[in-house]
Short mmCIF file of N, CA and C in Angstrom, two decimals:
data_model
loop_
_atom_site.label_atom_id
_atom_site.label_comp_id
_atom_site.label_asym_id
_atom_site.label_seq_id
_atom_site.Cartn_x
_atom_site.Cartn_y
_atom_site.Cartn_z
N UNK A 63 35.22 -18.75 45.91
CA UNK A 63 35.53 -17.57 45.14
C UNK A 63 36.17 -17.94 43.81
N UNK A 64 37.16 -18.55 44.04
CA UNK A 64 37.55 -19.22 42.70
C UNK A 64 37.27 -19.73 41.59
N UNK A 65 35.69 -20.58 41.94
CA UNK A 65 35.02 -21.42 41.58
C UNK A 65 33.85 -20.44 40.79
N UNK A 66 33.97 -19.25 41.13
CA UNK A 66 32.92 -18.14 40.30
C UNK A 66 33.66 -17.41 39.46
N UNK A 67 35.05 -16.76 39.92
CA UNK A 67 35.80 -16.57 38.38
C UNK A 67 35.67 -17.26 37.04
N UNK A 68 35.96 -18.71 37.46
CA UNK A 68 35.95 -19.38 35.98
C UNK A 68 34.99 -19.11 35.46
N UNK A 69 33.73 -19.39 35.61
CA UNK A 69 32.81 -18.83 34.87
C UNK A 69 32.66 -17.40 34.52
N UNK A 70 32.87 -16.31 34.88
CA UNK A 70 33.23 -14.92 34.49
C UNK A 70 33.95 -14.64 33.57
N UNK A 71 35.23 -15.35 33.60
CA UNK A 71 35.79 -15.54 32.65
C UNK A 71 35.83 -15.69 31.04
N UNK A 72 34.54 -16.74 31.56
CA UNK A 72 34.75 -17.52 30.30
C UNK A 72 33.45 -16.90 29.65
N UNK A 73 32.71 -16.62 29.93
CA UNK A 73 31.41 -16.29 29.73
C UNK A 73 32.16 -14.68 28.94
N UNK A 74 33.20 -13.82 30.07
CA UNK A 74 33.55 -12.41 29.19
C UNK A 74 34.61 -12.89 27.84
N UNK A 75 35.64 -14.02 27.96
CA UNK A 75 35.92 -14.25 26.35
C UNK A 75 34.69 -14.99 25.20
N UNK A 76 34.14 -15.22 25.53
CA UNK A 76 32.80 -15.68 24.83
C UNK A 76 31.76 -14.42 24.25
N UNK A 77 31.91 -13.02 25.07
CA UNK A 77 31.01 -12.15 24.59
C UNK A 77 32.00 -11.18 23.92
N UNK A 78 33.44 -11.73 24.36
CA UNK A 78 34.68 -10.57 23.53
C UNK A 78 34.25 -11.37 21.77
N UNK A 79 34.75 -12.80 21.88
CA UNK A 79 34.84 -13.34 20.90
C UNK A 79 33.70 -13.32 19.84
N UNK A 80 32.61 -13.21 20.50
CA UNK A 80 30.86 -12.89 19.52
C UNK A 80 31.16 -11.41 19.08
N UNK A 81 31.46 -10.42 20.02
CA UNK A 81 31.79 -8.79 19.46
C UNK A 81 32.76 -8.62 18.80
N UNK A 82 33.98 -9.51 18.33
CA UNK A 82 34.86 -9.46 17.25
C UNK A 82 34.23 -10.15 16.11
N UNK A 83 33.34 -10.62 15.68
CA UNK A 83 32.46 -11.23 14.42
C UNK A 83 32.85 -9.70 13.52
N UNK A 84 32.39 -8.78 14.14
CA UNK A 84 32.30 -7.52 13.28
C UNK A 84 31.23 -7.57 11.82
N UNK A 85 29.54 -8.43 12.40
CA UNK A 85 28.73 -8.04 11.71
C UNK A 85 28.18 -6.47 11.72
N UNK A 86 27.86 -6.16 10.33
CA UNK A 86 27.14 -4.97 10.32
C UNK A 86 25.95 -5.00 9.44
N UNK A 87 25.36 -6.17 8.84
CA UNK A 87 24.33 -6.33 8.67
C UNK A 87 24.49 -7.87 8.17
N UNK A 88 23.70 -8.82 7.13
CA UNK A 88 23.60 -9.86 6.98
C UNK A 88 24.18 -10.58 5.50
N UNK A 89 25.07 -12.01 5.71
CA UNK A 89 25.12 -11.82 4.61
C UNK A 89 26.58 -12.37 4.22
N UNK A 90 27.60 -12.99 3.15
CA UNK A 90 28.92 -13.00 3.72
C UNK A 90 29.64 -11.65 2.79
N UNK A 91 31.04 -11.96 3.42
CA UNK A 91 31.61 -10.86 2.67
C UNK A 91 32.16 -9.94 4.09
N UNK A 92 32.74 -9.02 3.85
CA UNK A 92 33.73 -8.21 5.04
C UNK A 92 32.55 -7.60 5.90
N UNK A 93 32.50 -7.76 6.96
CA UNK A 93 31.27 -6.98 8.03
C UNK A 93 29.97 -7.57 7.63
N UNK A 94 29.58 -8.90 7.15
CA UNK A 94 28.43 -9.01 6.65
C UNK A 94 28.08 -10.24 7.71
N UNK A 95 26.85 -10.86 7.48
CA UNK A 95 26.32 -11.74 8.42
C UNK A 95 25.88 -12.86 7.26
N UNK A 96 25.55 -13.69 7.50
CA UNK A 96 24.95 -15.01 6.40
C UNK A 96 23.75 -14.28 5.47
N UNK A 97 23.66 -14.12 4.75
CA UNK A 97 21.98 -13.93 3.98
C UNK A 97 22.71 -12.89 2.50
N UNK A 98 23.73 -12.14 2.84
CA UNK A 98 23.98 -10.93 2.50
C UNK A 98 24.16 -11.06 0.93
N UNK A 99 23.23 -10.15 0.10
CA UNK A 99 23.62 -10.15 -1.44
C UNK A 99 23.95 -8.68 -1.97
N UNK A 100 24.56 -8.36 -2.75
CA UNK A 100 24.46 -6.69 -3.06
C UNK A 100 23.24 -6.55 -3.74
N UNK A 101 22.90 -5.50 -3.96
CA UNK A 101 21.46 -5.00 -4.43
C UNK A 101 21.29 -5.42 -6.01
N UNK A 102 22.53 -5.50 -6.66
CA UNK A 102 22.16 -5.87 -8.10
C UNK A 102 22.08 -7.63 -8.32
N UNK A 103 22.96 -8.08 -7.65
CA UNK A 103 22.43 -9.32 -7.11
C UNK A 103 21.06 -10.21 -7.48
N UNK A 104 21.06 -9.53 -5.97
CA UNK A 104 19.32 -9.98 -5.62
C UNK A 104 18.38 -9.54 -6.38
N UNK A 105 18.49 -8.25 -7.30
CA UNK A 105 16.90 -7.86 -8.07
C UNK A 105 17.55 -8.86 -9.21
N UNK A 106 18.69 -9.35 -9.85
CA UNK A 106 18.02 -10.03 -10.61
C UNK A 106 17.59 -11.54 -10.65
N UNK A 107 17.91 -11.70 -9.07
CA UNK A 107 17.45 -13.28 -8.95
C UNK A 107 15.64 -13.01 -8.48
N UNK A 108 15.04 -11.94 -8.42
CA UNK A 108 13.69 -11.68 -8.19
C UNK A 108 12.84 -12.39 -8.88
N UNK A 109 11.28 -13.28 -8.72
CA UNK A 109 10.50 -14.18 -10.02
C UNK A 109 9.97 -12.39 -10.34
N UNK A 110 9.84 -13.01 -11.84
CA UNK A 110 9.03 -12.13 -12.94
C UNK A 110 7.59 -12.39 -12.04
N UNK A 111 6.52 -11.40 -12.69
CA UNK A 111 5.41 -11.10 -12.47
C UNK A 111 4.76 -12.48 -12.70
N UNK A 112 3.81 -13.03 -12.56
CA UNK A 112 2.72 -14.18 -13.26
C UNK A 112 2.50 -13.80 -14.10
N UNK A 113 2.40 -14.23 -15.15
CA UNK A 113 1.41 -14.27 -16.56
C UNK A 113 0.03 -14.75 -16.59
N UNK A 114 -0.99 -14.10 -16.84
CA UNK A 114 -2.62 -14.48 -16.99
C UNK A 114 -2.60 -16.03 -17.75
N UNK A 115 -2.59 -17.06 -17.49
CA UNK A 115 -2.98 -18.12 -18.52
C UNK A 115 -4.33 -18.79 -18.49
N UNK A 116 -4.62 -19.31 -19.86
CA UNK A 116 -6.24 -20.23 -20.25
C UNK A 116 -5.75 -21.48 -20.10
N UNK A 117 -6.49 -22.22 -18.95
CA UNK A 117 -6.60 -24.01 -19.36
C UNK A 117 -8.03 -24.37 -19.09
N UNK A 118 -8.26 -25.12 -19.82
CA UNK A 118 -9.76 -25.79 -20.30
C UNK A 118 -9.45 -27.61 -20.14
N UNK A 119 -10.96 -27.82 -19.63
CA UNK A 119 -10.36 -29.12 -19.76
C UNK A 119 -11.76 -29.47 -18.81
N UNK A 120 -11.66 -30.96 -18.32
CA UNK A 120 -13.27 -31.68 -17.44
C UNK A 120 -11.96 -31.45 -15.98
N UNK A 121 -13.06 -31.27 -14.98
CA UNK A 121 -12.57 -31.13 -13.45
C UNK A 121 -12.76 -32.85 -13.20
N UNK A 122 -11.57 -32.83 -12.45
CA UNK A 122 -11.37 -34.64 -11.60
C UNK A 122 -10.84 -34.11 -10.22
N UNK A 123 -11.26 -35.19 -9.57
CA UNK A 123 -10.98 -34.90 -8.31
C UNK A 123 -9.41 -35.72 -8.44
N UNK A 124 -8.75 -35.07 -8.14
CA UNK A 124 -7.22 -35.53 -7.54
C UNK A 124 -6.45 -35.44 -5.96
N UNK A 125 -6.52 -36.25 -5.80
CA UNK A 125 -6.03 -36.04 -4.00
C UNK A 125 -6.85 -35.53 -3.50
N UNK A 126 -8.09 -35.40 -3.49
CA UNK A 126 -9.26 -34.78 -2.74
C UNK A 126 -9.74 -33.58 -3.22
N UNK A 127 -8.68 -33.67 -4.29
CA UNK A 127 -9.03 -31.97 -4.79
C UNK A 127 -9.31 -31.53 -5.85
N UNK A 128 -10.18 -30.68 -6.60
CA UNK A 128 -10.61 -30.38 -7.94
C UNK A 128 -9.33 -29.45 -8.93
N UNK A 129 -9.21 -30.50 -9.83
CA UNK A 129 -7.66 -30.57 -10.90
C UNK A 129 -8.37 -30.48 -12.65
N UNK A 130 -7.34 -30.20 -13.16
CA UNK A 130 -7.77 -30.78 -14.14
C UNK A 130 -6.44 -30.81 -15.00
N UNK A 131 -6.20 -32.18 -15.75
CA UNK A 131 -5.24 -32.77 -16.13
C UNK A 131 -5.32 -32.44 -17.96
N UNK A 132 -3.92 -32.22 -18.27
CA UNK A 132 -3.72 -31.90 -19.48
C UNK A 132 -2.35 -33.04 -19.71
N UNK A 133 -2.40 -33.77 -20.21
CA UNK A 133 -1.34 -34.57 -20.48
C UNK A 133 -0.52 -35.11 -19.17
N UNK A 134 0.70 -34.69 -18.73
CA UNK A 134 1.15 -35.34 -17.67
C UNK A 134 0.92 -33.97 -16.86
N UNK A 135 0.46 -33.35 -17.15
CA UNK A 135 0.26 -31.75 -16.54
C UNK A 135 -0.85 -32.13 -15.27
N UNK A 136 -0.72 -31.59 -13.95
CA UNK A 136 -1.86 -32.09 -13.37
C UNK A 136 -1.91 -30.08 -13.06
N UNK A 137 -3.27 -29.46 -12.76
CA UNK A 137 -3.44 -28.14 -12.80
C UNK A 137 -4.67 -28.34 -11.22
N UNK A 138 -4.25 -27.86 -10.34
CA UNK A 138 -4.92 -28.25 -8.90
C UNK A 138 -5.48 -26.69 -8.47
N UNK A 139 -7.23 -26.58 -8.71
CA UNK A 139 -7.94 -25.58 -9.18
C UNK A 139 -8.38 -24.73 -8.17
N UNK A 140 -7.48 -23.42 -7.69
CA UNK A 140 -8.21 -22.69 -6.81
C UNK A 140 -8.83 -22.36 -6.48
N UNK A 141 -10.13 -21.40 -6.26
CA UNK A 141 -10.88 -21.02 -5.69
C UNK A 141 -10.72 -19.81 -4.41
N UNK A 142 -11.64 -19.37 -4.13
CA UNK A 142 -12.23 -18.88 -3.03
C UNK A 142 -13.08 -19.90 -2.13
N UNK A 143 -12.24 -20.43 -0.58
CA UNK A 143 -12.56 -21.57 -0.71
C UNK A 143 -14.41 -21.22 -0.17
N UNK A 144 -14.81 -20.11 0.47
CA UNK A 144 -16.25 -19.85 0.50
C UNK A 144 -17.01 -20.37 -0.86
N UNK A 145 -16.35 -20.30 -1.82
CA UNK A 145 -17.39 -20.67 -3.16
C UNK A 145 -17.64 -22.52 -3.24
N UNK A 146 -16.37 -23.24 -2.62
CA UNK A 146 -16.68 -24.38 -3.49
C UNK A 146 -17.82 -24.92 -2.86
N UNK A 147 -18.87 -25.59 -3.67
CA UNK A 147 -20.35 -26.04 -3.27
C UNK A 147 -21.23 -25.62 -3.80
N UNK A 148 -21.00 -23.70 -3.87
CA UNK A 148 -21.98 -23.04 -4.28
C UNK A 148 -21.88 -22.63 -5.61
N UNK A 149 -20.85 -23.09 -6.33
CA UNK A 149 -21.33 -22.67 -7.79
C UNK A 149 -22.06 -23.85 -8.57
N UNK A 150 -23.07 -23.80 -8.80
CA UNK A 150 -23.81 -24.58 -9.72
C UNK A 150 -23.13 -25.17 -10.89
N UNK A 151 -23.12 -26.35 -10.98
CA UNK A 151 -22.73 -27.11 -11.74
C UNK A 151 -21.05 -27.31 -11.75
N UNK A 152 -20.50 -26.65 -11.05
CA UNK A 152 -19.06 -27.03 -10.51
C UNK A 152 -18.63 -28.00 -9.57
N UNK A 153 -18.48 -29.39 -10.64
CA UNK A 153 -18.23 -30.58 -9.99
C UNK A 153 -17.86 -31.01 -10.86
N UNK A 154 -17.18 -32.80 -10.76
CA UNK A 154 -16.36 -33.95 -11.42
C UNK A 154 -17.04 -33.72 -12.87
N UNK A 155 -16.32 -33.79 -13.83
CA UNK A 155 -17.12 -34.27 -15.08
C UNK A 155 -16.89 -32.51 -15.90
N UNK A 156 -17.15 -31.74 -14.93
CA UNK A 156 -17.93 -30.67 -16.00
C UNK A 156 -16.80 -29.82 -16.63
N UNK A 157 -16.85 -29.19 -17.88
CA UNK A 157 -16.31 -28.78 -18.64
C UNK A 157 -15.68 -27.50 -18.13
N UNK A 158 -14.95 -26.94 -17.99
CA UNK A 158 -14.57 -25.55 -17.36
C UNK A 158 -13.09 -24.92 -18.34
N UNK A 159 -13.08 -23.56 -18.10
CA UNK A 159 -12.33 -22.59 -19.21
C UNK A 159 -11.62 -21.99 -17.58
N UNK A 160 -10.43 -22.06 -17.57
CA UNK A 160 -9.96 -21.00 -16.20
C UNK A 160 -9.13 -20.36 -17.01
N UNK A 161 -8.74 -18.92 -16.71
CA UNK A 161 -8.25 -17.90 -17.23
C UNK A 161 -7.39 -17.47 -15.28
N UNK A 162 -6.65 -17.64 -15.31
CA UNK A 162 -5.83 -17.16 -13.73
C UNK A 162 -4.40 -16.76 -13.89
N UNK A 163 -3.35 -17.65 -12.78
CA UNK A 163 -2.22 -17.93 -12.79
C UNK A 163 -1.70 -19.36 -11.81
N UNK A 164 -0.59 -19.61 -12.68
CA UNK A 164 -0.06 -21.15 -12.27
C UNK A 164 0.91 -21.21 -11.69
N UNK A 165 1.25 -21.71 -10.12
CA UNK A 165 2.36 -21.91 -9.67
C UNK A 165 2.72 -23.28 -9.33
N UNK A 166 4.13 -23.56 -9.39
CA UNK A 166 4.53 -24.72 -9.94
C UNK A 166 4.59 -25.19 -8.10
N UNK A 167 4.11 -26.24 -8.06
CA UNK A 167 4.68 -27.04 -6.60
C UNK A 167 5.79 -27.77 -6.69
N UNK A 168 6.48 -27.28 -5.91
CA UNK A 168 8.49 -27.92 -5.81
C UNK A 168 8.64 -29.21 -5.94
N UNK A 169 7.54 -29.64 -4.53
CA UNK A 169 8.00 -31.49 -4.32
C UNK A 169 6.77 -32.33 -5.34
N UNK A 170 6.22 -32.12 -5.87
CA UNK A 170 5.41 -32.56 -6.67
C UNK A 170 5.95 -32.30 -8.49
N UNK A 171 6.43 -33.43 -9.27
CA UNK A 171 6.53 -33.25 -10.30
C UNK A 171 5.46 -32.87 -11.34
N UNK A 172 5.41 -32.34 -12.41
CA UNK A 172 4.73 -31.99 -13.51
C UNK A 172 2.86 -31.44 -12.55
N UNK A 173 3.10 -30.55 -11.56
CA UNK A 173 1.85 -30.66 -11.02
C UNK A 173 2.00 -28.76 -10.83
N UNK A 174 0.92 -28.01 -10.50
CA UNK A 174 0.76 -26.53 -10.59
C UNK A 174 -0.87 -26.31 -9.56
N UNK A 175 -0.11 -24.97 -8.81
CA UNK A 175 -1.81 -24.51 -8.29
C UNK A 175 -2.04 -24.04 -9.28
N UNK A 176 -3.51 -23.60 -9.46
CA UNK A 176 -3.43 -22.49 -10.50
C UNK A 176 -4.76 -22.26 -9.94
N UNK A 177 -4.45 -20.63 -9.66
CA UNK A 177 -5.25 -19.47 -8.81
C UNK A 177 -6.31 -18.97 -10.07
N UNK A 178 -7.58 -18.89 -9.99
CA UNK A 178 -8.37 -18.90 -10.67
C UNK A 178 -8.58 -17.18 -10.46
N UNK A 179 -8.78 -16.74 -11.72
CA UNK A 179 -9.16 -15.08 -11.75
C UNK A 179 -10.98 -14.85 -12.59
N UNK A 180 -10.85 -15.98 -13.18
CA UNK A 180 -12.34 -15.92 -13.76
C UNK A 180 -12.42 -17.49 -14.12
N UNK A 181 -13.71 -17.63 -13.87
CA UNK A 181 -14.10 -19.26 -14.46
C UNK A 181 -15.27 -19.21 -15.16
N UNK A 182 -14.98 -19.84 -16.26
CA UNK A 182 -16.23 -20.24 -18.07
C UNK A 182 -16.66 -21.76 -17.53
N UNK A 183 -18.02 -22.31 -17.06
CA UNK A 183 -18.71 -23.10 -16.74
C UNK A 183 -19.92 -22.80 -17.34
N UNK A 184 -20.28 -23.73 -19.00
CA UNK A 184 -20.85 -23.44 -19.63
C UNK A 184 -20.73 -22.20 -20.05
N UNK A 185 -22.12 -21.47 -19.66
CA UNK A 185 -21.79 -20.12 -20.73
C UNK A 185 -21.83 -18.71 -19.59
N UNK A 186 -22.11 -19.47 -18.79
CA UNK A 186 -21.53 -18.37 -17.94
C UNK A 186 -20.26 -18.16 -17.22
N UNK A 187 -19.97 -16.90 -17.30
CA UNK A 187 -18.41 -16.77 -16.85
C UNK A 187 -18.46 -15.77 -15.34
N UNK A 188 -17.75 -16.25 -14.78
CA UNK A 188 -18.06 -15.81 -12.84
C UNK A 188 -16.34 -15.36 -12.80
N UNK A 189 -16.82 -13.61 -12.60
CA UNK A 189 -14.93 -13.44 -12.19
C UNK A 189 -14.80 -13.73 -10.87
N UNK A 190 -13.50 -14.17 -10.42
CA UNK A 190 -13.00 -14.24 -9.24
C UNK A 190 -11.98 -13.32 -8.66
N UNK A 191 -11.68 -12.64 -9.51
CA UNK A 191 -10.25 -11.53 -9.41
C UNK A 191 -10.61 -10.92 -7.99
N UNK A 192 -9.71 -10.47 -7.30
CA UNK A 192 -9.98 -10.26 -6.30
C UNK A 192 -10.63 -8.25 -6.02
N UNK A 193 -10.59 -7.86 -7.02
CA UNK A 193 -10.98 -6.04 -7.35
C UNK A 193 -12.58 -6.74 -7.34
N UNK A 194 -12.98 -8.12 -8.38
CA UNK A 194 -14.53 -8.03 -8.33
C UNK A 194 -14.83 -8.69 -7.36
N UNK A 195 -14.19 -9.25 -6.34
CA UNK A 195 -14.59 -9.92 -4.92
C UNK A 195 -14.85 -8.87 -3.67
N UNK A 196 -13.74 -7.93 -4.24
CA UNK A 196 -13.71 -6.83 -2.62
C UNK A 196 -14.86 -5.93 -3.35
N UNK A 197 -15.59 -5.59 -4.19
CA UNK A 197 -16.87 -5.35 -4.55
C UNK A 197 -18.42 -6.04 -3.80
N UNK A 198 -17.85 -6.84 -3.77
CA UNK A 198 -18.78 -7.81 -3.46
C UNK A 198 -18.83 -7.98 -2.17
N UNK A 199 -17.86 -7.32 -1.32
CA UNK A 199 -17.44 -7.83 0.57
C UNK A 199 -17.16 -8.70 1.18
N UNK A 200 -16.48 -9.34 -0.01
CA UNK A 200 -15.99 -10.39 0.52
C UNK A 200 -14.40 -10.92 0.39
N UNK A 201 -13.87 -9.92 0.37
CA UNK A 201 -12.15 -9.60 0.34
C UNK A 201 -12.03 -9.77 1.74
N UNK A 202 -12.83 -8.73 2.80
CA UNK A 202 -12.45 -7.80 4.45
C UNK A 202 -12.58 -9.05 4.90
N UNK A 203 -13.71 -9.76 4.89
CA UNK A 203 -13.51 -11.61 5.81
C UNK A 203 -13.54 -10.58 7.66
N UNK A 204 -12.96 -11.86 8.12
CA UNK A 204 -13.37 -10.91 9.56
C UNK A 204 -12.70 -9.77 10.18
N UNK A 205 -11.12 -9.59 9.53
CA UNK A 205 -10.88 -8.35 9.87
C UNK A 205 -11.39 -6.84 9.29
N UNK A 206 -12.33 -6.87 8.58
CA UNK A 206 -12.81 -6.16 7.91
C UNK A 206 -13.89 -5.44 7.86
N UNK A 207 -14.72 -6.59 9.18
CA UNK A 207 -15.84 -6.10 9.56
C UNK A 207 -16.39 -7.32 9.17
N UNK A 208 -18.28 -6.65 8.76
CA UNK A 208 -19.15 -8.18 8.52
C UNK A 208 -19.35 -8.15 6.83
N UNK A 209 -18.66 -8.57 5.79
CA UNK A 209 -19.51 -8.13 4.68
C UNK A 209 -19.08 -7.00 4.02
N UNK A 210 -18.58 -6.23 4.55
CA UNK A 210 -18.33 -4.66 4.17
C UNK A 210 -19.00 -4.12 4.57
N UNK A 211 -19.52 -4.09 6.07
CA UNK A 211 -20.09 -3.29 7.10
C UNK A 211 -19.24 -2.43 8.28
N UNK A 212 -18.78 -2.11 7.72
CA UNK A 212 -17.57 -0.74 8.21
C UNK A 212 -16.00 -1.87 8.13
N UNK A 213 -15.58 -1.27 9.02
CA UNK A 213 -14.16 -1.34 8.66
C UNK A 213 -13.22 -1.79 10.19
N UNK A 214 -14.18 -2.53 11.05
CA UNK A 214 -13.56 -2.74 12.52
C UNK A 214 -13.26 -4.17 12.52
N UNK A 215 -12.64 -3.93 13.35
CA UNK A 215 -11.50 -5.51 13.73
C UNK A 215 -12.48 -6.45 14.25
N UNK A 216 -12.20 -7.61 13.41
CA UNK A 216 -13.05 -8.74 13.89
C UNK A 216 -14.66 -8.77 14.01
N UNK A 217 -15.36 -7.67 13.18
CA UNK A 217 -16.49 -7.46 13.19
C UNK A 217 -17.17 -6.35 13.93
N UNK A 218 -16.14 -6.02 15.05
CA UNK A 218 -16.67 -5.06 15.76
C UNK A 218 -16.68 -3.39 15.60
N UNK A 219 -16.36 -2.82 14.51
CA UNK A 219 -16.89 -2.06 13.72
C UNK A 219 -16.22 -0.62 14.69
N UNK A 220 -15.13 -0.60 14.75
CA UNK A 220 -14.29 0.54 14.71
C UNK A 220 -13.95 0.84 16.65
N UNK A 221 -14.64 -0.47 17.37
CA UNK A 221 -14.08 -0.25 18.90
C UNK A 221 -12.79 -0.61 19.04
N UNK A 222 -11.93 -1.74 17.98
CA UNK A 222 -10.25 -2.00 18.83
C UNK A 222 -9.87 -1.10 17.64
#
């Protein structure tokens, strides 16, 4: 009998001592939990919007992957990855105009994705934005249906 108190015990100052924390949401500060910022705070540590930017330049393969280098700048070239293969003449060597947005990779110095919104390969220009992709049916992918053939989960067209 004895031998089951202690644990009762200790287990009820352990759930007294967690219910005196006196969190009321997250965050520090009086009643707060770890995370906690006031509202003016945090909107102004928010990132700004992307900016549309142009880089031009020949595609190289870098780390397996199609880049294209501007000085110590390395620019690592998005896509839709369904497209890469199928655009004609989009390979090593060839001249290309991207018009997108660039995000900087942390552990990688002087290096950027950069999400392609339209691509100039030669003289033709192929948007990628995603308003002229979900035109096209190919935004929905498989939760979406087949193509833009209705609107059901996983292809199956409005049974789940």
């Amino acid at each position: 009998m004895k031998k089951a108190i202690l644990p009762l015990v200790i287990a009820i100052a352990l759930t007294g001592a967690v219910s005196a924390q006196g969190f009321s949401g997250y965050g520090p500060g009086p009643g707060r939990g770890p995370g906690f910022e006031p509202m003016a705070r945090s909107q102004a540590n928010l990132p700004t919007a992307p900016v549309i930017e142009t880089i031009e330049g020949k595609l190289e393969l870098v780390n397996g992957s199609p880049a294209i280098k501007d000085g110590a700048l390395t620019y690592y070239v998005r896509l839709p990855g369904m497209l890469y293969g199928f655009i004609d003449g989009f390979k090593e060597g060839a001249q290309v105009k991207l018009e997108g947005y660039k995000f900087a990779i942390p552990s990688v110095k002087d290096s950027f994705v950069f999400h392609v919104e339209k691509l100039t390969l030669g003289s033709r220009v192929i948007d990628l934005s995603a308003k002229a992709m979900a035109g096209r049916g190919m935004q929905e992918g498989m939760m979406g249906g087949m193509m833009g053939q209705g609107s059901g989960f996983g292809g199956m067209h409005g049974r789940y």
